[in-house]
């Protein structure tokens, strides 16, 4: 597996972030399928062959648990690992506001245009799953 995740030489700070990304990639947090969840969503990135299935369990108006299953490049898997950690305990109302910049902040290194899709895959799964969940709830009422 090729682990080159950015081009050119990195600054010392970027090097730390790079190590962090590889750590999340090799030892992913929250990588499991939960027994139950409020919503889940599967996203593919055909360009790179990445796959992320995101699970979110809500309790009241907060995220109680979040996890994922997936395979693909270091950036896609590390960002899912970081994102599921980050949204635990977060109010549901703030999930929608999670943006590209938040994910890029967590990754901490400059991401090329091709890798951006990899980085945003888990966020996309979160937003789509949430959208579907909200839509279903609206219909029930
Ligand atoms: Zn990828």
Short mmCIF file of N, CA, C and O and ligand atoms in Angstrom, two decimals:
data_model
loop_
_atom_site.label_atom_id
_atom_site.label_comp_id
_atom_site.label_asym_id
_atom_site.label_seq_id
_atom_site.Cartn_x
_atom_site.Cartn_y
_atom_site.Cartn_z
N UNK A 1 0.84 -1.20 0.00
CA UNK A 1 0.00 0.00 0.00
C UNK A 1 0.88 1.25 0.00
O UNK A 1 1.76 1.40 0.83
N UNK A 2 0.63 2.11 -0.94
CA UNK A 2 1.38 3.36 -1.03
C UNK A 2 0.85 4.32 0.02
O UNK A 2 -0.34 4.50 0.15
N UNK A 3 1.76 4.92 0.74
CA UNK A 3 1.31 5.79 1.82
C UNK A 3 1.72 7.23 1.62
O UNK A 3 1.72 8.03 2.54
N UNK A 4 2.05 7.53 0.40
CA UNK A 4 2.37 8.93 0.13
C UNK A 4 1.06 9.71 0.08
O UNK A 4 0.19 9.41 -0.74
N UNK A 5 0.90 10.64 1.00
CA UNK A 5 -0.40 11.31 1.07
C UNK A 5 -0.34 12.77 0.66
O UNK A 5 -1.33 13.45 0.64
N UNK A 6 0.82 13.26 0.35
CA UNK A 6 0.87 14.59 -0.23
C UNK A 6 2.14 14.73 -1.03
O UNK A 6 3.09 13.96 -0.85
N UNK A 7 2.13 15.70 -1.91
CA UNK A 7 3.28 15.85 -2.78
C UNK A 7 4.26 16.87 -2.24
O UNK A 7 3.90 17.75 -1.49
N UNK A 8 5.50 16.72 -2.63
CA UNK A 8 6.51 17.68 -2.23
C UNK A 8 6.95 17.48 -0.80
O UNK A 8 6.53 16.56 -0.13
N UNK A 9 7.82 18.37 -0.35
CA UNK A 9 8.33 18.23 1.01
C UNK A 9 7.38 18.91 1.99
O UNK A 9 6.69 19.87 1.66
N UNK A 10 7.37 18.41 3.20
CA UNK A 10 6.46 18.92 4.21
C UNK A 10 7.21 19.73 5.26
O UNK A 10 8.36 19.44 5.56
N UNK A 11 6.53 20.71 5.81
CA UNK A 11 7.11 21.44 6.93
C UNK A 11 7.05 20.54 8.16
O UNK A 11 6.40 19.50 8.14
N UNK A 12 7.71 20.97 9.20
CA UNK A 12 7.74 20.16 10.42
C UNK A 12 6.32 19.95 10.95
O UNK A 12 5.96 18.86 11.40
N UNK A 13 5.54 21.00 10.91
CA UNK A 13 4.16 20.93 11.40
C UNK A 13 3.34 19.96 10.56
O UNK A 13 2.58 19.14 11.07
N UNK A 14 3.52 20.04 9.25
CA UNK A 14 2.79 19.14 8.35
C UNK A 14 3.21 17.69 8.56
O UNK A 14 2.41 16.77 8.41
N UNK A 15 4.47 17.53 8.91
CA UNK A 15 5.00 16.19 9.16
C UNK A 15 4.27 15.54 10.35
O UNK A 15 3.95 14.35 10.32
N UNK A 16 3.99 16.35 11.36
CA UNK A 16 3.26 15.87 12.54
C UNK A 16 1.84 15.46 12.14
O UNK A 16 1.34 14.41 12.54
N UNK A 17 1.22 16.30 11.33
CA UNK A 17 -0.13 15.98 10.85
C UNK A 17 -0.14 14.72 9.98
O UNK A 17 -1.04 13.91 10.04
N UNK A 18 0.91 14.60 9.19
CA UNK A 18 1.01 13.44 8.31
C UNK A 18 1.10 12.16 9.15
O UNK A 18 0.45 11.17 8.86
N UNK A 19 1.92 12.21 10.20
CA UNK A 19 2.04 11.07 11.11
C UNK A 19 0.70 10.75 11.75
O UNK A 19 0.34 9.58 11.93
N UNK A 20 -0.03 11.79 12.12
CA UNK A 20 -1.34 11.62 12.75
C UNK A 20 -2.32 10.94 11.79
O UNK A 20 -3.07 10.04 12.18
N UNK A 21 -2.27 11.34 10.53
CA UNK A 21 -3.14 10.74 9.51
C UNK A 21 -2.82 9.25 9.36
O UNK A 21 -3.71 8.40 9.36
N UNK A 22 -1.52 8.97 9.29
CA UNK A 22 -1.12 7.56 9.13
C UNK A 22 -1.49 6.73 10.35
O UNK A 22 -1.84 5.56 10.24
N UNK A 23 -1.44 7.36 11.52
CA UNK A 23 -1.82 6.66 12.75
C UNK A 23 -3.32 6.31 12.71
O UNK A 23 -3.71 5.19 13.04
N UNK A 24 -4.13 7.26 12.31
CA UNK A 24 -5.57 7.00 12.19
C UNK A 24 -5.86 5.95 11.12
O UNK A 24 -6.80 5.17 11.24
N UNK A 25 -5.04 5.96 10.08
CA UNK A 25 -5.21 4.99 9.00
C UNK A 25 -4.86 3.57 9.47
O UNK A 25 -5.59 2.62 9.22
N UNK A 26 -3.76 3.47 10.20
CA UNK A 26 -3.30 2.14 10.65
C UNK A 26 -4.09 1.64 11.85
O UNK A 26 -4.28 0.44 12.00
N UNK A 27 -4.50 2.57 12.71
CA UNK A 27 -5.26 2.19 13.90
C UNK A 27 -6.57 2.98 13.94
O UNK A 27 -6.73 3.87 14.77
N UNK A 28 -7.47 2.69 13.03
CA UNK A 28 -8.68 3.50 12.95
C UNK A 28 -9.53 3.45 14.23
O UNK A 28 -9.66 2.39 14.84
N UNK A 29 -10.02 4.62 14.62
CA UNK A 29 -10.92 4.71 15.77
C UNK A 29 -12.34 4.43 15.27
O UNK A 29 -12.69 4.79 14.15
N UNK A 30 -13.12 3.84 16.12
CA UNK A 30 -14.56 3.67 15.84
C UNK A 30 -14.85 2.86 14.59
O UNK A 30 -15.85 3.08 13.92
N UNK A 31 -13.95 1.96 14.23
CA UNK A 31 -14.21 1.18 13.02
C UNK A 31 -14.95 -0.10 13.38
O UNK A 31 -14.34 -1.12 13.69
N UNK A 32 -16.27 -0.01 13.38
CA UNK A 32 -17.11 -1.15 13.73
C UNK A 32 -18.53 -0.89 13.27
O UNK A 32 -18.94 0.25 13.09
N UNK A 33 -19.27 -1.96 13.10
CA UNK A 33 -20.68 -1.83 12.76
C UNK A 33 -21.47 -1.95 14.06
O UNK A 33 -21.35 -2.95 14.77
N UNK A 34 -22.23 -0.91 14.41
CA UNK A 34 -22.97 -0.95 15.67
C UNK A 34 -24.18 -1.87 15.59
O UNK A 34 -24.66 -2.17 14.49
N UNK A 35 -24.67 -2.31 16.73
CA UNK A 35 -25.86 -3.16 16.74
C UNK A 35 -27.08 -2.39 16.28
O UNK A 35 -27.97 -2.93 15.63
N UNK A 36 -27.12 -1.14 16.64
CA UNK A 36 -28.22 -0.30 16.17
C UNK A 36 -27.72 1.12 15.95
O UNK A 36 -26.70 1.52 16.53
N UNK A 37 -28.41 1.83 15.08
CA UNK A 37 -28.05 3.23 14.86
C UNK A 37 -29.27 4.00 14.38
O UNK A 37 -30.27 3.40 13.98
N UNK A 38 -29.18 5.31 14.45
CA UNK A 38 -30.30 6.15 14.01
C UNK A 38 -30.30 6.30 12.50
O UNK A 38 -31.32 6.33 11.85
N UNK A 39 -29.09 6.45 11.96
CA UNK A 39 -28.98 6.45 10.50
C UNK A 39 -27.60 5.99 10.06
O UNK A 39 -26.64 6.02 10.84
N UNK A 40 -27.54 5.54 8.83
CA UNK A 40 -26.27 5.11 8.26
C UNK A 40 -26.27 5.47 6.79
O UNK A 40 -27.33 5.63 6.18
N UNK A 41 -25.10 5.64 6.25
CA UNK A 41 -25.04 5.97 4.83
C UNK A 41 -23.73 5.48 4.23
O UNK A 41 -22.67 5.61 4.83
N UNK A 42 -23.85 4.92 3.03
CA UNK A 42 -22.68 4.39 2.33
C UNK A 42 -22.32 5.31 1.17
O UNK A 42 -23.18 5.68 0.37
N UNK A 43 -21.06 5.69 1.11
CA UNK A 43 -20.58 6.52 0.01
C UNK A 43 -19.36 5.89 -0.65
O UNK A 43 -18.50 5.32 0.03
N UNK A 44 -19.31 6.02 -1.97
CA UNK A 44 -18.16 5.53 -2.73
C UNK A 44 -17.42 6.69 -3.38
O UNK A 44 -18.03 7.70 -3.71
N UNK A 45 -16.16 6.52 -3.55
CA UNK A 45 -15.40 7.45 -4.38
C UNK A 45 -14.76 6.63 -5.49
O UNK A 45 -13.70 6.05 -5.32
N UNK A 46 -15.44 6.56 -6.65
CA UNK A 46 -14.96 5.69 -7.73
C UNK A 46 -13.59 6.08 -8.26
O UNK A 46 -12.84 5.23 -8.75
N UNK A 47 -13.23 7.35 -8.13
CA UNK A 47 -11.95 7.83 -8.65
C UNK A 47 -10.78 7.10 -7.96
O UNK A 47 -9.80 6.74 -8.59
N UNK A 48 -10.96 6.86 -6.67
CA UNK A 48 -9.87 6.30 -5.86
C UNK A 48 -10.21 4.89 -5.36
O UNK A 48 -9.33 4.18 -4.89
N UNK A 49 -11.47 4.51 -5.47
CA UNK A 49 -11.88 3.20 -4.98
C UNK A 49 -12.17 3.17 -3.49
O UNK A 49 -12.21 2.11 -2.87
N UNK A 50 -12.38 4.34 -2.89
CA UNK A 50 -12.66 4.41 -1.46
C UNK A 50 -14.14 4.11 -1.19
O UNK A 50 -14.99 4.39 -2.00
N UNK A 51 -14.35 3.55 -0.02
CA UNK A 51 -15.72 3.23 0.39
C UNK A 51 -15.84 3.52 1.88
O UNK A 51 -15.00 3.09 2.67
N UNK A 52 -16.87 4.27 2.25
CA UNK A 52 -17.10 4.60 3.66
C UNK A 52 -18.57 4.38 3.98
O UNK A 52 -19.45 4.92 3.30
N UNK A 53 -18.83 3.57 5.00
CA UNK A 53 -20.19 3.46 5.51
C UNK A 53 -20.19 4.05 6.91
O UNK A 53 -19.47 3.57 7.78
N UNK A 54 -20.98 5.09 7.09
CA UNK A 54 -20.98 5.82 8.35
C UNK A 54 -22.23 5.49 9.16
O UNK A 54 -23.33 5.43 8.61
N UNK A 55 -22.06 5.29 10.47
CA UNK A 55 -23.17 4.98 11.36
C UNK A 55 -23.25 6.04 12.45
O UNK A 55 -22.23 6.38 13.05
N UNK A 56 -24.46 6.53 12.70
CA UNK A 56 -24.65 7.52 13.75
C UNK A 56 -25.82 7.11 14.62
O UNK A 56 -26.91 6.82 14.11
N UNK A 57 -25.59 7.09 15.91
CA UNK A 57 -26.66 6.81 16.85
C UNK A 57 -26.94 8.08 17.65
O UNK A 57 -26.04 8.62 18.30
N UNK A 58 -28.18 8.53 17.59
CA UNK A 58 -28.54 9.74 18.31
C UNK A 58 -29.21 9.38 19.62
O UNK A 58 -29.87 8.35 19.74
N UNK A 59 -29.02 10.25 20.59
CA UNK A 59 -29.72 10.12 21.86
C UNK A 59 -30.25 11.50 22.18
O UNK A 59 -29.48 12.41 22.45
N UNK A 60 -31.57 11.66 22.12
CA UNK A 60 -32.15 13.00 22.27
C UNK A 60 -31.67 13.86 21.12
O UNK A 60 -31.79 13.47 19.96
N UNK A 61 -31.07 14.97 21.42
CA UNK A 61 -30.63 15.86 20.35
C UNK A 61 -29.12 15.83 20.17
O UNK A 61 -28.52 16.73 19.60
N UNK A 62 -28.50 14.76 20.69
CA UNK A 62 -27.05 14.66 20.55
C UNK A 62 -26.61 13.35 19.91
O UNK A 62 -27.36 12.38 19.92
N UNK A 63 -25.41 13.36 19.40
CA UNK A 63 -24.82 12.14 18.86
C UNK A 63 -24.29 11.32 20.03
O UNK A 63 -23.45 11.77 20.79
N UNK A 64 -24.82 10.12 20.16
CA UNK A 64 -24.35 9.26 21.25
C UNK A 64 -23.15 8.44 20.78
O UNK A 64 -22.13 8.38 21.44
N UNK A 65 -23.30 7.83 19.62
CA UNK A 65 -22.22 7.00 19.08
C UNK A 65 -22.05 7.27 17.59
O UNK A 65 -23.02 7.55 16.89
N UNK A 66 -20.85 7.13 17.13
CA UNK A 66 -20.59 7.25 15.71
C UNK A 66 -19.46 6.30 15.34
O UNK A 66 -18.47 6.20 16.05
N UNK A 67 -19.66 5.59 14.26
CA UNK A 67 -18.63 4.66 13.81
C UNK A 67 -18.68 4.50 12.30
O UNK A 67 -19.57 5.05 11.64
N UNK A 68 -17.75 3.74 11.76
CA UNK A 68 -17.73 3.56 10.31
C UNK A 68 -17.11 2.22 9.93
O UNK A 68 -16.43 1.58 10.73
N UNK A 69 -17.40 1.82 8.72
CA UNK A 69 -16.71 0.71 8.09
C UNK A 69 -16.21 1.24 6.75
O UNK A 69 -16.84 2.10 6.16
N UNK A 70 -15.10 0.72 6.29
CA UNK A 70 -14.66 1.23 5.01
C UNK A 70 -13.34 0.65 4.58
O UNK A 70 -12.69 -0.08 5.32
N UNK A 71 -12.99 1.01 3.34
CA UNK A 71 -11.69 0.63 2.82
C UNK A 71 -11.28 1.67 1.79
O UNK A 71 -12.13 2.36 1.23
N UNK A 72 -10.00 1.78 1.58
CA UNK A 72 -9.52 2.76 0.61
C UNK A 72 -8.23 3.39 1.08
O UNK A 72 -7.52 2.83 1.91
N UNK A 73 -7.96 4.56 0.53
CA UNK A 73 -6.67 5.21 0.78
C UNK A 73 -6.59 5.79 2.18
O UNK A 73 -7.59 5.91 2.89
N UNK A 74 -5.39 6.16 2.58
CA UNK A 74 -5.13 6.66 3.93
C UNK A 74 -5.97 7.89 4.25
O UNK A 74 -6.52 8.01 5.34
N UNK A 75 -6.07 8.81 3.30
CA UNK A 75 -6.81 10.05 3.55
C UNK A 75 -8.29 9.77 3.83
O UNK A 75 -8.88 10.31 4.76
N UNK A 76 -8.89 8.91 3.02
CA UNK A 76 -10.32 8.63 3.19
C UNK A 76 -10.60 7.93 4.51
O UNK A 76 -11.56 8.26 5.22
N UNK A 77 -9.76 6.98 4.87
CA UNK A 77 -9.99 6.21 6.10
C UNK A 77 -9.64 7.03 7.34
O UNK A 77 -10.35 6.98 8.35
N UNK A 78 -8.57 7.80 7.26
CA UNK A 78 -8.18 8.62 8.41
C UNK A 78 -9.22 9.70 8.67
O UNK A 78 -9.56 9.98 9.82
N UNK A 79 -9.77 10.30 7.63
CA UNK A 79 -10.75 11.36 7.85
C UNK A 79 -12.03 10.78 8.45
O UNK A 79 -12.68 11.43 9.27
N UNK A 80 -12.39 9.55 8.09
CA UNK A 80 -13.57 8.91 8.69
C UNK A 80 -13.31 8.62 10.16
O UNK A 80 -14.18 8.84 11.02
N UNK A 81 -12.11 8.16 10.47
CA UNK A 81 -11.74 7.89 11.85
C UNK A 81 -11.80 9.17 12.69
O UNK A 81 -12.33 9.19 13.79
N UNK A 82 -11.27 10.25 12.14
CA UNK A 82 -11.27 11.54 12.85
C UNK A 82 -12.67 12.12 12.97
O UNK A 82 -13.05 12.64 14.01
N UNK A 83 -13.43 12.01 11.91
CA UNK A 83 -14.78 12.60 11.90
C UNK A 83 -15.68 11.90 12.92
O UNK A 83 -16.41 12.56 13.67
N UNK A 84 -15.63 10.57 12.97
CA UNK A 84 -16.49 9.85 13.91
C UNK A 84 -16.12 10.19 15.36
O UNK A 84 -16.98 10.26 16.22
N UNK A 85 -14.83 10.43 15.60
CA UNK A 85 -14.40 10.87 16.93
C UNK A 85 -14.95 12.25 17.24
O UNK A 85 -15.46 12.50 18.31
N UNK A 86 -14.83 13.12 16.26
CA UNK A 86 -15.18 14.53 16.44
C UNK A 86 -16.68 14.73 16.71
O UNK A 86 -17.05 15.58 17.51
N UNK A 87 -17.53 13.98 16.05
CA UNK A 87 -18.97 14.27 16.16
C UNK A 87 -19.62 13.60 17.38
O UNK A 87 -20.77 13.88 17.68
N UNK A 88 -18.90 12.76 18.08
CA UNK A 88 -19.46 12.14 19.29
C UNK A 88 -19.80 13.21 20.31
O UNK A 88 -18.95 14.02 20.66
N UNK A 89 -21.03 13.19 20.78
CA UNK A 89 -21.46 14.16 21.78
C UNK A 89 -21.92 15.48 21.20
O UNK A 89 -22.37 16.37 21.91
N UNK A 90 -21.78 15.62 19.89
CA UNK A 90 -22.13 16.88 19.24
C UNK A 90 -23.65 17.01 19.11
O UNK A 90 -24.34 16.03 18.84
N UNK A 91 -24.19 18.22 19.32
CA UNK A 91 -25.63 18.41 19.08
C UNK A 91 -25.96 18.13 17.61
O UNK A 91 -25.18 18.49 16.73
N UNK A 92 -27.11 17.51 17.40
CA UNK A 92 -27.51 17.17 16.04
C UNK A 92 -27.56 18.42 15.16
O UNK A 92 -27.19 18.38 13.99
N UNK A 93 -27.99 19.52 15.77
CA UNK A 93 -28.13 20.77 14.99
C UNK A 93 -26.78 21.24 14.43
O UNK A 93 -26.74 21.99 13.45
N UNK A 94 -25.69 20.79 15.03
CA UNK A 94 -24.38 21.24 14.54
C UNK A 94 -23.80 20.32 13.46
O UNK A 94 -22.82 20.67 12.80
N UNK A 95 -24.42 19.16 13.30
CA UNK A 95 -23.90 18.21 12.30
C UNK A 95 -23.96 18.78 10.89
O UNK A 95 -23.03 18.62 10.11
N UNK A 96 -25.08 19.47 10.61
CA UNK A 96 -25.24 20.05 9.28
C UNK A 96 -24.16 21.07 8.97
O UNK A 96 -23.82 21.29 7.82
N UNK A 97 -23.70 21.73 10.05
CA UNK A 97 -22.74 22.81 9.86
C UNK A 97 -21.30 22.32 9.73
O UNK A 97 -20.40 23.11 9.45
N UNK A 98 -21.10 21.03 9.96
CA UNK A 98 -19.76 20.49 9.75
C UNK A 98 -19.42 20.69 8.27
O UNK A 98 -20.16 20.27 7.39
N UNK A 99 -18.30 21.35 8.04
CA UNK A 99 -17.98 21.73 6.66
C UNK A 99 -16.63 21.18 6.23
O UNK A 99 -15.88 20.63 7.03
N UNK A 100 -16.40 21.35 4.96
CA UNK A 100 -15.14 20.98 4.34
C UNK A 100 -13.94 21.46 5.17
O UNK A 100 -12.99 20.73 5.41
N UNK A 101 -14.05 22.72 5.64
CA UNK A 101 -12.94 23.33 6.39
C UNK A 101 -12.66 22.57 7.68
O UNK A 101 -11.51 22.47 8.11
N UNK A 102 -13.73 22.06 8.32
CA UNK A 102 -13.54 21.32 9.58
C UNK A 102 -12.73 20.06 9.34
O UNK A 102 -11.86 19.70 10.14
N UNK A 103 -13.05 19.38 8.24
CA UNK A 103 -12.32 18.15 7.92
C UNK A 103 -10.87 18.48 7.55
O UNK A 103 -9.94 17.82 8.00
N UNK A 104 -10.70 19.52 6.77
CA UNK A 104 -9.34 19.91 6.37
C UNK A 104 -8.51 20.34 7.58
O UNK A 104 -7.31 20.06 7.65
N UNK A 105 -9.17 20.99 8.54
CA UNK A 105 -8.50 21.36 9.79
C UNK A 105 -7.99 20.14 10.54
O UNK A 105 -6.89 20.13 11.07
N UNK A 106 -8.85 19.12 10.60
CA UNK A 106 -8.48 17.89 11.31
C UNK A 106 -7.29 17.21 10.62
O UNK A 106 -6.38 16.72 11.28
N UNK A 107 -7.32 17.19 9.30
CA UNK A 107 -6.24 16.54 8.56
C UNK A 107 -4.95 17.36 8.66
O UNK A 107 -3.87 16.81 8.83
N UNK A 108 -5.10 18.66 8.53
CA UNK A 108 -3.99 19.57 8.80
C UNK A 108 -2.93 19.72 7.74
O UNK A 108 -1.96 20.44 7.91
N UNK A 109 -3.05 18.99 6.62
CA UNK A 109 -2.08 19.16 5.54
C UNK A 109 -2.82 19.61 4.29
O UNK A 109 -4.02 19.38 4.16
N UNK A 110 -2.11 20.24 3.39
CA UNK A 110 -2.78 20.69 2.18
C UNK A 110 -3.12 19.47 1.32
O UNK A 110 -2.30 18.56 1.15
N UNK A 111 -4.35 19.45 0.83
CA UNK A 111 -4.86 18.31 0.09
C UNK A 111 -5.07 18.74 -1.36
O UNK A 111 -5.71 19.76 -1.61
N UNK A 112 -4.52 17.97 -2.27
CA UNK A 112 -4.71 18.27 -3.69
C UNK A 112 -6.14 18.03 -4.13
O UNK A 112 -6.92 17.41 -3.41
N UNK A 113 -6.48 18.48 -5.29
CA UNK A 113 -7.86 18.42 -5.79
C UNK A 113 -8.37 16.98 -5.90
O UNK A 113 -9.52 16.70 -5.60
N UNK A 114 -7.49 16.07 -6.29
CA UNK A 114 -7.90 14.67 -6.43
C UNK A 114 -8.19 14.04 -5.06
O UNK A 114 -9.18 13.34 -4.88
N UNK A 115 -7.33 14.36 -4.09
CA UNK A 115 -7.46 13.81 -2.75
C UNK A 115 -8.60 14.44 -1.95
O UNK A 115 -8.99 13.92 -0.91
N UNK A 116 -9.06 15.58 -2.42
CA UNK A 116 -10.13 16.27 -1.71
C UNK A 116 -11.38 15.39 -1.64
O UNK A 116 -12.07 15.34 -0.63
N UNK A 117 -11.65 14.67 -2.72
CA UNK A 117 -12.80 13.77 -2.73
C UNK A 117 -12.65 12.67 -1.69
O UNK A 117 -13.62 12.25 -1.06
N UNK A 118 -11.44 12.18 -1.54
CA UNK A 118 -11.15 11.16 -0.53
C UNK A 118 -11.41 11.73 0.85
O UNK A 118 -12.03 11.09 1.70
N UNK A 119 -10.91 12.94 1.07
CA UNK A 119 -11.01 13.58 2.39
C UNK A 119 -12.46 13.86 2.77
O UNK A 119 -12.83 13.79 3.93
N UNK A 120 -13.30 14.17 1.76
CA UNK A 120 -14.66 14.60 2.04
C UNK A 120 -15.68 13.46 2.03
O UNK A 120 -16.86 13.67 2.26
N UNK A 121 -15.21 12.25 1.77
CA UNK A 121 -16.14 11.13 1.61
C UNK A 121 -16.98 10.87 2.86
O UNK A 121 -18.21 10.69 2.78
N UNK A 122 -16.35 10.87 4.02
CA UNK A 122 -17.10 10.59 5.25
C UNK A 122 -18.04 11.73 5.61
O UNK A 122 -19.14 11.51 6.12
N UNK A 123 -17.62 12.96 5.32
CA UNK A 123 -18.49 14.11 5.57
C UNK A 123 -19.73 14.04 4.68
O UNK A 123 -20.85 14.32 5.11
N UNK A 124 -19.50 13.64 3.44
CA UNK A 124 -20.60 13.49 2.49
C UNK A 124 -21.58 12.42 2.99
O UNK A 124 -22.80 12.60 2.92
N UNK A 125 -21.04 11.32 3.48
CA UNK A 125 -21.88 10.25 4.02
C UNK A 125 -22.68 10.75 5.21
O UNK A 125 -23.87 10.43 5.36
N UNK A 126 -22.04 11.57 6.05
CA UNK A 126 -22.72 12.13 7.22
C UNK A 126 -23.88 13.03 6.80
O UNK A 126 -25.00 12.89 7.29
N UNK A 127 -23.61 13.93 5.88
CA UNK A 127 -24.63 14.87 5.44
C UNK A 127 -25.79 14.18 4.74
O UNK A 127 -26.95 14.49 4.99
N UNK A 128 -25.48 13.21 3.90
CA UNK A 128 -26.54 12.50 3.17
C UNK A 128 -27.38 11.65 4.11
O UNK A 128 -28.60 11.58 3.98
N UNK A 129 -26.72 10.99 5.05
CA UNK A 129 -27.43 10.16 6.02
C UNK A 129 -28.34 11.01 6.88
O UNK A 129 -29.49 10.65 7.15
N UNK A 130 -27.83 12.14 7.29
CA UNK A 130 -28.59 13.06 8.14
C UNK A 130 -29.81 13.61 7.39
O UNK A 130 -30.91 13.71 7.94
N UNK A 131 -29.58 13.95 6.14
CA UNK A 131 -30.65 14.47 5.28
C UNK A 131 -31.79 13.45 5.18
O UNK A 131 -32.96 13.78 5.33
N UNK A 132 -31.40 12.21 4.94
CA UNK A 132 -32.37 11.12 4.81
C UNK A 132 -33.13 10.91 6.12
O UNK A 132 -34.35 10.74 6.14
N UNK A 133 -32.41 10.97 7.20
CA UNK A 133 -32.98 10.78 8.54
C UNK A 133 -34.00 11.89 8.83
O UNK A 133 -35.10 11.63 9.32
N UNK A 134 -33.61 13.12 8.54
CA UNK A 134 -34.50 14.27 8.77
C UNK A 134 -35.74 14.16 7.91
O UNK A 134 -36.85 14.41 8.36
N UNK A 135 -35.54 13.75 6.67
CA UNK A 135 -36.64 13.59 5.73
C UNK A 135 -37.63 12.52 6.23
O UNK A 135 -38.84 12.73 6.23
N UNK A 136 -37.11 11.40 6.68
CA UNK A 136 -37.95 10.32 7.19
C UNK A 136 -38.74 10.75 8.42
O UNK A 136 -39.91 10.39 8.57
N UNK A 137 -38.11 11.52 9.29
CA UNK A 137 -38.77 11.99 10.49
C UNK A 137 -39.90 12.94 10.16
O UNK A 137 -40.92 12.96 10.82
N UNK A 138 -39.66 13.75 9.15
CA UNK A 138 -40.67 14.71 8.72
C UNK A 138 -41.92 13.97 8.23
O UNK A 138 -43.04 14.37 8.53
N UNK A 139 -41.70 12.90 7.49
CA UNK A 139 -42.82 12.14 6.95
C UNK A 139 -43.64 11.48 8.04
O UNK A 139 -44.85 11.34 7.93
N UNK A 140 -42.94 11.06 9.10
CA UNK A 140 -43.62 10.37 10.21
C UNK A 140 -44.56 11.29 10.96
O UNK A 140 -45.54 10.86 11.53
N UNK A 141 -44.20 12.58 11.00
CA UNK A 141 -44.98 13.51 11.82
C UNK A 141 -46.31 13.91 11.17
O UNK A 141 -46.43 13.89 9.98
ZN1 LIG B 1 -8.90 7.97 -1.77
#
